[in-house]
Short mmCIF file of C-alpha atoms and ligand atoms in Angstrom, two decimals:
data_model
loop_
_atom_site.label_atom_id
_atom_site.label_comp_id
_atom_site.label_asym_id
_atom_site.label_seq_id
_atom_site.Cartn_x
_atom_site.Cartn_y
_atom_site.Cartn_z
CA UNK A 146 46.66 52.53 -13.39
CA UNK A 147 48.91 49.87 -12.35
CA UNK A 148 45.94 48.16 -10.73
CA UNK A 149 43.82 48.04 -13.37
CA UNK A 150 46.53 46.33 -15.82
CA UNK A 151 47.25 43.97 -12.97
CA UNK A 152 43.07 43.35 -12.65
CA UNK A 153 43.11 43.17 -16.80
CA UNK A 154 45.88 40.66 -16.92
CA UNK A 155 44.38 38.59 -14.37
CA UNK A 156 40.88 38.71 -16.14
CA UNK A 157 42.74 37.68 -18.98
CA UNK A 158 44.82 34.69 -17.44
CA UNK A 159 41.36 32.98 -16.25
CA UNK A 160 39.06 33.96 -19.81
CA UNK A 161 42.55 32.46 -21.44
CA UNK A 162 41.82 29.09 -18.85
CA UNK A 163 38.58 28.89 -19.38
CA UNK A 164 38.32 28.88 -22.97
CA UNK A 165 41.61 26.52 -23.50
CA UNK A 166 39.80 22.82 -24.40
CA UNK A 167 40.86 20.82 -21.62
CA UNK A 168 40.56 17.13 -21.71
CA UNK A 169 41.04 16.58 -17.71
CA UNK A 170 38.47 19.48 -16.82
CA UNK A 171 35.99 18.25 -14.39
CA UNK A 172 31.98 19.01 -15.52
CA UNK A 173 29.58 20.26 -13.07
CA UNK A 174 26.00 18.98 -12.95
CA UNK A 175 23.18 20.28 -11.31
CA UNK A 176 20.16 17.89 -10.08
CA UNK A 177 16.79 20.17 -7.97
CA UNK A 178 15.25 18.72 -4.87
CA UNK A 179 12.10 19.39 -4.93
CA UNK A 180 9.71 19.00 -2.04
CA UNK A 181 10.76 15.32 -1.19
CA UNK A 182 12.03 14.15 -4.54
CA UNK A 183 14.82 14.85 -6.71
CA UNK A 184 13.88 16.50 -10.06
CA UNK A 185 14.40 13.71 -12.62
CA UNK A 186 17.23 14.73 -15.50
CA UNK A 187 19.72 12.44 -17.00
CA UNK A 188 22.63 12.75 -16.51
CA UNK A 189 26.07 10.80 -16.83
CA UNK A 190 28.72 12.38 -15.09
CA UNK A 191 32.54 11.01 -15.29
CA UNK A 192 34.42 10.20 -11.76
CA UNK A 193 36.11 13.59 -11.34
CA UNK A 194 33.07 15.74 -12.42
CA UNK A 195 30.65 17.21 -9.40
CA UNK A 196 27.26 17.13 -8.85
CA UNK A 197 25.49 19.82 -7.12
CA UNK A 198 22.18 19.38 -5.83
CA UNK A 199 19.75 22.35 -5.01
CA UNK A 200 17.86 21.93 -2.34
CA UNK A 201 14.72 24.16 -3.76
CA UNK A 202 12.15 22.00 -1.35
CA UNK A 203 10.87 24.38 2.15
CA UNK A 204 12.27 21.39 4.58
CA UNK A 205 16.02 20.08 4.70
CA UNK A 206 17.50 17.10 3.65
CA UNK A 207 20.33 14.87 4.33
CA UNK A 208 22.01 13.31 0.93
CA UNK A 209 24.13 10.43 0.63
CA UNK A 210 25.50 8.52 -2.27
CA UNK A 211 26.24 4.99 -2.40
CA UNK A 212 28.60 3.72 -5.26
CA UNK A 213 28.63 -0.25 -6.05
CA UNK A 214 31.23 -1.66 -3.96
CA UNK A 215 29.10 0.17 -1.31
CA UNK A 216 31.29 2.85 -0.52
CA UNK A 217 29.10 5.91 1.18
CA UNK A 218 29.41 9.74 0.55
CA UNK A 219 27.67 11.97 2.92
CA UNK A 220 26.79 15.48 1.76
CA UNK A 221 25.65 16.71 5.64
CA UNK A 222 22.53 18.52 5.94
CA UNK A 223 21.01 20.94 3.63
CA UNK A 224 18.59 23.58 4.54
CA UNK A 225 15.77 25.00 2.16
CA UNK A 226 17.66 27.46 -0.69
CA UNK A 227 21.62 25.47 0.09
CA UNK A 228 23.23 23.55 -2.94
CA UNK A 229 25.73 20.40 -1.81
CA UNK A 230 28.23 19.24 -4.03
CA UNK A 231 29.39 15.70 -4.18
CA UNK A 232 33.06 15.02 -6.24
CA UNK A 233 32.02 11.70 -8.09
CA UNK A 234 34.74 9.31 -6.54
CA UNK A 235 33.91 6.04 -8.66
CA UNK A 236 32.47 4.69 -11.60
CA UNK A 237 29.36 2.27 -12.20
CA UNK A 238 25.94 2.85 -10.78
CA UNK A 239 25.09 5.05 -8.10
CA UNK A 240 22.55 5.78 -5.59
CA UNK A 241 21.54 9.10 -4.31
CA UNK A 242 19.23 8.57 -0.83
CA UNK A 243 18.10 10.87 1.94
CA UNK A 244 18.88 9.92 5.44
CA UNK A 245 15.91 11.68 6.54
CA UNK A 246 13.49 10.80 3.81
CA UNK A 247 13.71 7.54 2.73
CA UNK A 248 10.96 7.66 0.34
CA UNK A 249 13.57 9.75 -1.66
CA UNK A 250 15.91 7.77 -3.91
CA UNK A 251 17.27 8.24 -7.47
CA UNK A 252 19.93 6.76 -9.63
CA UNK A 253 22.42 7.49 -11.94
CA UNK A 254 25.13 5.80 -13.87
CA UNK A 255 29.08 7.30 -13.42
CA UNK A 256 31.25 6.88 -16.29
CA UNK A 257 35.34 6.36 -16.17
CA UNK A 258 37.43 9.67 -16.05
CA UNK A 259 38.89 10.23 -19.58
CA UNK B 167 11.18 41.10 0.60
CA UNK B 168 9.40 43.66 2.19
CA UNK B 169 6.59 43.37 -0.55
CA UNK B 170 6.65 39.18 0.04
CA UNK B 171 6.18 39.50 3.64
CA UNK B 172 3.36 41.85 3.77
CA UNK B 173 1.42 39.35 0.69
CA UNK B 174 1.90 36.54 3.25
CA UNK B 175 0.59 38.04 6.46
CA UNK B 176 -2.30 39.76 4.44
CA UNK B 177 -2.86 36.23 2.51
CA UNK B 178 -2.75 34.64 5.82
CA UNK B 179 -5.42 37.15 7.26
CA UNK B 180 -7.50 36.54 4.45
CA UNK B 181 -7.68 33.04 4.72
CA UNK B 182 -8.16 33.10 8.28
CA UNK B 183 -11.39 35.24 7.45
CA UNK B 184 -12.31 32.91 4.89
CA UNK B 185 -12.26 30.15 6.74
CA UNK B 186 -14.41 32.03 9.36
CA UNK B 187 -16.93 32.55 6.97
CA UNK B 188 -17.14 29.83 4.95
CA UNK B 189 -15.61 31.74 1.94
CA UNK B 190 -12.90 29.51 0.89
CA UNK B 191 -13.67 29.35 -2.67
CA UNK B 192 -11.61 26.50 -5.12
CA UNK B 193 -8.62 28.96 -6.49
CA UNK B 194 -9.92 32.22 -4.52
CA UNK B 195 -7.05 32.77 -1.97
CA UNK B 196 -3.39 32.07 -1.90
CA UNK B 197 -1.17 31.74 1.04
CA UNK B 198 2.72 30.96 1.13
CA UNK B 199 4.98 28.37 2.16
CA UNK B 200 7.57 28.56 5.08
CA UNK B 201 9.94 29.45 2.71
CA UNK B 202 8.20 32.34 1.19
CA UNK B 203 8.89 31.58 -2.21
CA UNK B 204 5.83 29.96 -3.14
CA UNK B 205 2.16 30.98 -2.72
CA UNK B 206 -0.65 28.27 -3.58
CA UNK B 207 -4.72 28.33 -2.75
CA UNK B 208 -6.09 26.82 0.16
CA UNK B 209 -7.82 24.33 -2.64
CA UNK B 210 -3.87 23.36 -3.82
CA UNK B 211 -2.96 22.83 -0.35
CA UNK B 212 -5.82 20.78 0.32
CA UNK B 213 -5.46 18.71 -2.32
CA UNK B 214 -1.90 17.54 -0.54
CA UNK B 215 -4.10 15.66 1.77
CA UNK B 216 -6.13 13.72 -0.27
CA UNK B 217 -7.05 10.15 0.45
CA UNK B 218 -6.27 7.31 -2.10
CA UNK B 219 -8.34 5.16 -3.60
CA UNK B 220 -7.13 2.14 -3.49
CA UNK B 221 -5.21 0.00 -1.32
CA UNK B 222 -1.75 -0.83 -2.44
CA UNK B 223 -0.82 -4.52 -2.27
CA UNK B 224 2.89 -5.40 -3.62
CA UNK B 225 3.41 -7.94 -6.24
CA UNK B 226 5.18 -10.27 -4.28
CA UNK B 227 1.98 -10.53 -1.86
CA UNK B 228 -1.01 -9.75 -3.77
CA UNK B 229 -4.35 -9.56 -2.03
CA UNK B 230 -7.15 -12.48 -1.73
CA UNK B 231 -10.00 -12.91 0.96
CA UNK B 232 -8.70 -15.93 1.73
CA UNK B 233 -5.24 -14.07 2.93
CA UNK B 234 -7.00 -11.87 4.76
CA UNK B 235 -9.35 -13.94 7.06
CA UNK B 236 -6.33 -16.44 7.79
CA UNK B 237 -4.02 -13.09 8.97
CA UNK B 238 -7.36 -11.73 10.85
CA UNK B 239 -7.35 -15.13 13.02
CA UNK B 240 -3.62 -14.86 13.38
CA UNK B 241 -3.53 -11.23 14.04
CA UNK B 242 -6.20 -12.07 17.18
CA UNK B 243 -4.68 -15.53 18.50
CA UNK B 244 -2.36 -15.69 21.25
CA UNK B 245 -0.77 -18.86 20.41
CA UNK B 246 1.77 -16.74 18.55
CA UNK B 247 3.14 -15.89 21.97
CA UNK B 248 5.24 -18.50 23.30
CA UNK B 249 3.07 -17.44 26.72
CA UNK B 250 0.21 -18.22 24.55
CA UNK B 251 -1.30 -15.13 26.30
CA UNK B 252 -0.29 -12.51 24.11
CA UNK B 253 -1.68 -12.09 20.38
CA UNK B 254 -0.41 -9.04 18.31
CA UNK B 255 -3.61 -7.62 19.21
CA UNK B 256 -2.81 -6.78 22.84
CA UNK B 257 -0.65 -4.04 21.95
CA UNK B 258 -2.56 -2.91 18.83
CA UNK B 259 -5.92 -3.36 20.70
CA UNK B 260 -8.99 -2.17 18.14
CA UNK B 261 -10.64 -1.03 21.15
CA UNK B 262 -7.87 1.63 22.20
CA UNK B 263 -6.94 3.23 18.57
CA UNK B 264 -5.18 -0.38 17.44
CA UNK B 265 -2.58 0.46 20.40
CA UNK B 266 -2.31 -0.11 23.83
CA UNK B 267 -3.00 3.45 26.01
CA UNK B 268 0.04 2.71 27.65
CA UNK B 269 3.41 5.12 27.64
CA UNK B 270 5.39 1.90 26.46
CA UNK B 271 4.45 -1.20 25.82
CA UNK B 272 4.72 -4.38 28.10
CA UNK B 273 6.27 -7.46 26.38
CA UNK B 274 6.92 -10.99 27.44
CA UNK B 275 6.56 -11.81 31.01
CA UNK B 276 5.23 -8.23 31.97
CA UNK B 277 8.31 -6.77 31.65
CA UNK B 278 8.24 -2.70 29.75
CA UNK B 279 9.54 -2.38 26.54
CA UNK B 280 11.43 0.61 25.69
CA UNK B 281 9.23 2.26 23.53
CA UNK B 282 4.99 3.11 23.20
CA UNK B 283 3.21 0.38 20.82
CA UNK B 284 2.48 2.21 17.48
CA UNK B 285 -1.22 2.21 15.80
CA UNK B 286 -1.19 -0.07 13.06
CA UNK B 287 -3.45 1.72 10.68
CA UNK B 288 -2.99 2.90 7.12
CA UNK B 289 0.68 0.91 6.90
CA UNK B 290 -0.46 -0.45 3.94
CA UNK B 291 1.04 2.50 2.23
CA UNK B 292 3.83 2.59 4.65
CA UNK B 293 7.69 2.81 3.09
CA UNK B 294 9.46 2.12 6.66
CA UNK B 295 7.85 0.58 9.77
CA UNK B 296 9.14 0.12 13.24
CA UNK B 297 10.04 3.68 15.35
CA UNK B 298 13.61 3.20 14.44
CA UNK B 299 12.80 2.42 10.65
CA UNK B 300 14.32 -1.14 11.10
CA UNK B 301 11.47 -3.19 9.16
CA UNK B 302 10.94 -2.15 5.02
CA UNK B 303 7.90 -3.77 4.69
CA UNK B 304 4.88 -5.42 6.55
CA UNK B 305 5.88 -9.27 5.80
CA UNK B 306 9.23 -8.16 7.33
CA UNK B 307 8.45 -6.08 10.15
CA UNK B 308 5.40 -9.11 11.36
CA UNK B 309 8.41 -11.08 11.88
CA UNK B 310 10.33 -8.95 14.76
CA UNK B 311 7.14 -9.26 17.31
CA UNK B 312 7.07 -12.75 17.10
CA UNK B 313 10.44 -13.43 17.78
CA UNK B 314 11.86 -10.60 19.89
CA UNK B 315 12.52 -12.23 23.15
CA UNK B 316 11.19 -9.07 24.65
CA UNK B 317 7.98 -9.16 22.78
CA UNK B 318 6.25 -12.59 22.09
CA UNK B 319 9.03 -14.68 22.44
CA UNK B 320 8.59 -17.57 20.04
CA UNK B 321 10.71 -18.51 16.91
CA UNK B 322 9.04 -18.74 13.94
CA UNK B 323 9.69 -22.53 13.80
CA UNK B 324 8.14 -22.86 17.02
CA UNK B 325 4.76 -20.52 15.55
CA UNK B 326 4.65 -23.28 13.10
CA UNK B 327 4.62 -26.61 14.88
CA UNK B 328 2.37 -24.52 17.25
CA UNK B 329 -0.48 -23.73 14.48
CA UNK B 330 0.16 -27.29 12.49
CA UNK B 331 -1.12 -28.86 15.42
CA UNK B 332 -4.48 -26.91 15.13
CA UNK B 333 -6.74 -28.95 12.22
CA UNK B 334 -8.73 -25.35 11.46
CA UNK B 335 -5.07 -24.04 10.60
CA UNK B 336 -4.24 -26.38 7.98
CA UNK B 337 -7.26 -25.84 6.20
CA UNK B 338 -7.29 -21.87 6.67
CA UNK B 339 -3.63 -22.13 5.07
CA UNK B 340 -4.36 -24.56 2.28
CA UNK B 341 -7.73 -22.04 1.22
CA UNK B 342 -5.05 -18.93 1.25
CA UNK B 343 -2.05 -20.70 -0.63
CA UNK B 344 -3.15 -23.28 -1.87
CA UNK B 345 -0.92 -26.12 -1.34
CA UNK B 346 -1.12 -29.24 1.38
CA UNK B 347 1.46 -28.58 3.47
CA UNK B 348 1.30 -24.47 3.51
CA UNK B 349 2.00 -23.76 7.39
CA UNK B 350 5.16 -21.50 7.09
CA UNK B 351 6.89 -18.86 8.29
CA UNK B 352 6.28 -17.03 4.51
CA UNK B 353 2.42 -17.65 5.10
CA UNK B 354 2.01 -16.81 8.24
CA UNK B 355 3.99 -12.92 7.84
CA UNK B 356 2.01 -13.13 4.69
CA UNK B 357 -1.20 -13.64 5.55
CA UNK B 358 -0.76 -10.92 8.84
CA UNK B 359 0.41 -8.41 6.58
CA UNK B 360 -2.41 -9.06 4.01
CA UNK B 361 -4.61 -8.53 7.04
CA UNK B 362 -3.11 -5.02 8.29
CA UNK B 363 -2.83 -3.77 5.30
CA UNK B 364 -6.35 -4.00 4.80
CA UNK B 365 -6.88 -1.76 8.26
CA UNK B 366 -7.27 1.49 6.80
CA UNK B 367 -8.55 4.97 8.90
CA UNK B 368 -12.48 5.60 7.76
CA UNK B 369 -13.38 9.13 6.05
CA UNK B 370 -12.87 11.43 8.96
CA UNK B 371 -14.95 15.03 9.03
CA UNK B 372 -11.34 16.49 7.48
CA UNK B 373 -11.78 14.37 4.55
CA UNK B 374 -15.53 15.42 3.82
CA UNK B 375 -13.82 18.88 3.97
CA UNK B 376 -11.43 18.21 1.55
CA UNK B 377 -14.14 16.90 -0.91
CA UNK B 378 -15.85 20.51 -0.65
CA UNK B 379 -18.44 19.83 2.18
CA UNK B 380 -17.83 23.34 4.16
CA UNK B 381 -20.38 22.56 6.93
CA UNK B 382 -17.81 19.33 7.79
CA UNK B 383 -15.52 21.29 10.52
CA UNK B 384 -15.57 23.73 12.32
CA UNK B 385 -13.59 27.33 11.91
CA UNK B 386 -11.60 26.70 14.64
CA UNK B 387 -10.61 23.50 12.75
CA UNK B 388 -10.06 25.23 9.22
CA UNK B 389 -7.83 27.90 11.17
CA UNK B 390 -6.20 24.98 12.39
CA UNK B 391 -5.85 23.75 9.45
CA UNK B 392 -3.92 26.73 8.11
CA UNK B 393 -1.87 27.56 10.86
CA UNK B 394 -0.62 23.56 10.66
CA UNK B 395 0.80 24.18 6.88
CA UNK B 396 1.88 27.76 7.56
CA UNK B 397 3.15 29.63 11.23
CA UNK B 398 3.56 26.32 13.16
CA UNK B 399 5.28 24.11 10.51
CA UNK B 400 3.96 21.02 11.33
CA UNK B 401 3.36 19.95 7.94
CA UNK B 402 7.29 19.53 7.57
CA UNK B 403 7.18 16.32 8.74
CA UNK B 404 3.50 15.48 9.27
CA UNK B 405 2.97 15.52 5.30
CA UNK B 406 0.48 14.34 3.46
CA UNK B 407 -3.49 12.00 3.66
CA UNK B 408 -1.82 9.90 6.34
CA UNK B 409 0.02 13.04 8.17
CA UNK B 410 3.31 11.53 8.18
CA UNK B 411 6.29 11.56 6.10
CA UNK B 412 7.20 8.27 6.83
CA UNK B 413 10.56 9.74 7.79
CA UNK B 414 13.22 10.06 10.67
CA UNK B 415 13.28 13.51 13.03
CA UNK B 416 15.07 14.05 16.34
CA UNK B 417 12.37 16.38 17.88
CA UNK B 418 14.71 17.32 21.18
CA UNK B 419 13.22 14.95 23.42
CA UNK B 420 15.61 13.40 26.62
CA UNK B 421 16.11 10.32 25.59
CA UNK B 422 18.77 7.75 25.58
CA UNK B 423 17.40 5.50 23.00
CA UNK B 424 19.55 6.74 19.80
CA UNK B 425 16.28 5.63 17.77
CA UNK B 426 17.37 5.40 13.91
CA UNK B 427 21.01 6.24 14.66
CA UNK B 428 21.29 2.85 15.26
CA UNK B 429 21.25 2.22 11.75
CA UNK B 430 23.24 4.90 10.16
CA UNK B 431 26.68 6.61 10.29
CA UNK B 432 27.41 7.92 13.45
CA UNK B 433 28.58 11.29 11.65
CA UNK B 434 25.13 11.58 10.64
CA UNK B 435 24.72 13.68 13.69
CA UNK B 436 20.79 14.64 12.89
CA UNK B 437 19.60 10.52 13.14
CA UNK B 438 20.99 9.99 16.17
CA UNK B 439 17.57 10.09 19.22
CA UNK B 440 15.66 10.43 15.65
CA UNK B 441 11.88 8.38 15.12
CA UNK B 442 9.92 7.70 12.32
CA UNK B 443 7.03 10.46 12.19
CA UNK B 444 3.72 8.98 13.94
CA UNK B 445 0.65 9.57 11.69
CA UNK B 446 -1.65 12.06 13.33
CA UNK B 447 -5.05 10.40 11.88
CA UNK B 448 -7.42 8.88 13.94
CA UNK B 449 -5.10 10.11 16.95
CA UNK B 450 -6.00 9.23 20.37
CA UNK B 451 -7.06 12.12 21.83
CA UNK B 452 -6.70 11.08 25.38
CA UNK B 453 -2.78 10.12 24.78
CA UNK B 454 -0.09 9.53 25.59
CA UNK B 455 2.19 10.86 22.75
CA UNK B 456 6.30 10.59 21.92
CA UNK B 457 8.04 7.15 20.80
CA UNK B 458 8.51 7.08 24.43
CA UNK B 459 4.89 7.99 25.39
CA UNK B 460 6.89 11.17 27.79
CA UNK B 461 3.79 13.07 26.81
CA UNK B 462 0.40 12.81 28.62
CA UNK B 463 -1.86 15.02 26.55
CA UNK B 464 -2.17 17.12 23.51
CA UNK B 465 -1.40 20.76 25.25
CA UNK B 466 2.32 19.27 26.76
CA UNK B 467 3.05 18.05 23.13
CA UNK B 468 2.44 22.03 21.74
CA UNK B 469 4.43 23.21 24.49
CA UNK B 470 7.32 21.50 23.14
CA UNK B 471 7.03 22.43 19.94
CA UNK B 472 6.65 25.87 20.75
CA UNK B 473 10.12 25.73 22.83
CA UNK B 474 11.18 23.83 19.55
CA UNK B 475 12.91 21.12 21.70
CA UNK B 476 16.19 20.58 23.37
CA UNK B 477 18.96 22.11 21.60
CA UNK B 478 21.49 19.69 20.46
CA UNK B 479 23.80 19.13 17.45
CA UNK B 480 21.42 16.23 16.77
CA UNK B 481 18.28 18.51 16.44
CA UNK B 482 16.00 17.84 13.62
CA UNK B 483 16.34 21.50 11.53
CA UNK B 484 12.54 21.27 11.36
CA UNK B 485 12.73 21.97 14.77
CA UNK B 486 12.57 26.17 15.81
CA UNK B 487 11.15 27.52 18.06
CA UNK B 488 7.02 29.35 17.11
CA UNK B 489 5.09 31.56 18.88
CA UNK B 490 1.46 30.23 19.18
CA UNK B 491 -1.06 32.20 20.68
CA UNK B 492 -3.31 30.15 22.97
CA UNK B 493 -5.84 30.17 19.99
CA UNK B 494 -3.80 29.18 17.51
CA UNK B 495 -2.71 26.38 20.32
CA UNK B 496 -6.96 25.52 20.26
CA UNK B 497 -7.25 25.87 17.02
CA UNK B 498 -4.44 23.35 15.81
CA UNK B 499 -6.31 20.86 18.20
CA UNK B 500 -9.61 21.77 16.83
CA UNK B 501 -8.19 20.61 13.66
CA UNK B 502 -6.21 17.89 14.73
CA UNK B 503 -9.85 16.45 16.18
CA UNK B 504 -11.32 16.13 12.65
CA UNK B 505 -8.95 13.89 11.64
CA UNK B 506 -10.62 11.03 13.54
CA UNK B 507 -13.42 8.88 11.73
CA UNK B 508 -15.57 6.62 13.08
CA UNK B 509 -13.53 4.20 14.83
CA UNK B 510 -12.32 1.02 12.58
CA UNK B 511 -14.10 -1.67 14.07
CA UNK B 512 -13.12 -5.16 13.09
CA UNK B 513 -15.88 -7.95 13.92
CA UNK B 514 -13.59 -10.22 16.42
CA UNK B 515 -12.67 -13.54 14.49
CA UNK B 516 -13.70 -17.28 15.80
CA UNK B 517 -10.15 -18.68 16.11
CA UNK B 518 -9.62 -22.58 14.98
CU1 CU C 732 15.41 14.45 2.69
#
């Protein structure tokens, strides 16, 4: 008995967290690659959110982002079926490219944290 | 899973049959991927390899006749060489698949370069160039040839006083540009580019296949064919009309030569000993094969893939081993062999 009140409370605690409005809580966003292209959606994450891309393509791939000043973010490789997530570290424009593919390339635009 | 699996392998067996028999109907059979999660008809699949229809020339270098015979002459003359012995087509020799036959090529002075001289046709549609992936486009890549001190040796200054001393020059230049005093490094990477990218492979018997002429290979070839996309995987890199990717793989070779690793992050374990993907169309049969040209024929090249190359934390993740029966080995050669049209002849120029 004790462990279930201990399991309800702690159910409780994170549907409590979860449902509090939280200005500072990061999004996540999804993006699909597909065969050797990244599904195109729009979106417009804030530094602090993640991205997490899907690799739903039958070969791997090697992401990397590249914000303006030029700084580089390596998400290692990703086999068929893995997701890689990528904290967005700054604001402005930024580049998503394969190492392995270079004919894959897509962009999106990072907003400042709130 | 158990349901998936047994689709595949009876999918596969049906298309093997149908390809036997010449029953390979438009929508009629389905295989699956690698990754088992999606089945598509042997017309879908083919359809991945269809040829284009037009050439693609960028805006910045748009095509003209005029472009193209000046870059034909240059393309043939030796005078780009500081020997004056050497023209860019003695390593991309029309007469030996627009290469050289060699393992590697020889540069300035007779001395071996370090890797085998690519074929330069179909780079028209090309999105990296160079085995390591160091050029982005044909104006920039004609460049490195000329003045590697390795390869022909010249500076591009020295190209120019070179062909501004040759009357027939200054008028092939003024018809392509348009101005008096055109001779320039610009033009001339602009006018060899304009020229290359108008060498493009012929309709090989594959291609007559994919336009629905049955009787155009063989079904050793069609088997081929499907054992390529399916068991053997090649198709992960060798991808689409032109069979390549146009991307970077360390297949597990020994090499020193870190390949495209010498332009990215060194944590990027998997580009380090990585090449750009050769084309497979109009392939030399007779060899040899590997950025290295390690490889004298066709059967050594299976063999490796079959091992799946030396294991390494810089291993492509394409690369696994596959069991191929000797067949299947015959077969994927069979195939391989239709990709070859008839040979792209270009009528040698006059040069001024
Ligand atoms: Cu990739």
């Amino acid at each position: 008995m004790d462990q279930i009140r201990r399991v309800i409370i702690a159910l409780a605690a994170v549907l409590v967290w979860a449902l509090v409005p939280n200005a500072v809580q990061a999004e996540e966003h999804e993006l699909v690659i597909t065969h050797m292209e990244i599904a195109e959606t729009n979106i417009r994450p804030k530094v602090g959110d993640t991205v997490k891309f899907i690799n739903q393509a039958d070969i791997a791939h090697n992401l990397y982002l590249t914000y303006e000043d030029g700084t580089v973010q390596n998400l290692d490789t990703q086999f068929p079926g893995m997701s890689k997530t990528a904290k967005i570290e700054r604001s402005g424009k930024v580049v998503v490219r394969c190492w392995i593919h270079p004919v894959i390339r897509m962009e999106f635009d990072a907003a400042d944290a709130d | 899973m158990i349901r998936r699996g047994a689709q595949m392998s009876l999918s596969l067996a049906a298309i093997a049959f149908a390809a036997v028999s010449g029953l390979a109907e438009a929508g009629g059979i389905t295989i699956s991927t690698a990754a088992g999660d999606k089945i598509i008809t042997l017309e879908a699949l083919k359809e991945r390899y269809e040829r284009p229809d037009a050439i693609p020339f960028p805006n910045n270098n748009p095509y003209t006749e005029d472009k193209e015979k000046l870059g034909k002459k240059l393309f043939f003359d030796p005078r780009l060489s500081r020997s004056q012995i050497v023209s860019c087509a003695t390593c991309h020799n029309p007469s030996l698949g627009w290469s050289d036959g060699l393992p590697k090529g020889v540069g300035h002075g007779m001395e071996p370069l370090e890797r085998r001289s690519p074929p330069v046709l179909n780079l028209a549609w090309a999105l990296s160039l160079m085995w390591d992936g160091r050029a982005h486009s044909l104006e920039q890549q004609a460049l490195m040839p000329i003045t590697a001190p390795q390869e022909m040796n010249m500076t591009m200054d020295d190209v120019v006083d070179r062909l501004r001393m040759v009357p027939g020059y200054r008028e092939l230049f003024s018809e392509a540009f348009g101005e008096t005093d055109s001779i320039n490094a610009k033009n001339i990477v602009a006018a060899l580019a304009t020229y290359e990218r108008t060498l493009v492979s012929h309709k090989a018997p594959f291609d007559l296949w994919v336009e629905g002429d049955e009787d155009a290979i063989s079904a050793e070839a069609k088997r081929g064919f499907v054992t390529f996309n399916t068991k053997a995987r090649c198709s992960a890199c060798h991808a689409g009309w032109r069979f390549t990717d146009d991307s970077f793989h360390n297949i597990g070779l020994e090499t020193d030569d870190v390949g495209r690793g010498k332009f990215t992050p060194p944590s990027v374990a998997i580009m380090k000993y990585a090449f750009k993907t050769p084309s497979l169309r109009d392939l030399r049969m007779q060899g040899p094969y590997m950025h290295d040209g390690s490889m004298a024929d066709l059967d050594e090249v299976l063999e490796h893939y079959v091992k799946g190359g030396r294991k390494s934390p810089n291993l492509s993740p394409e690369m696994r081993p596959v069991k191929l029966s000797k067949t299947e080995q015959s077969d994927l050669i069979a195939f391989l062999e239709t990709l070859r049209g008839p040979s792209v002849k270009p009528q040698l120029p006059d040069l001024p």
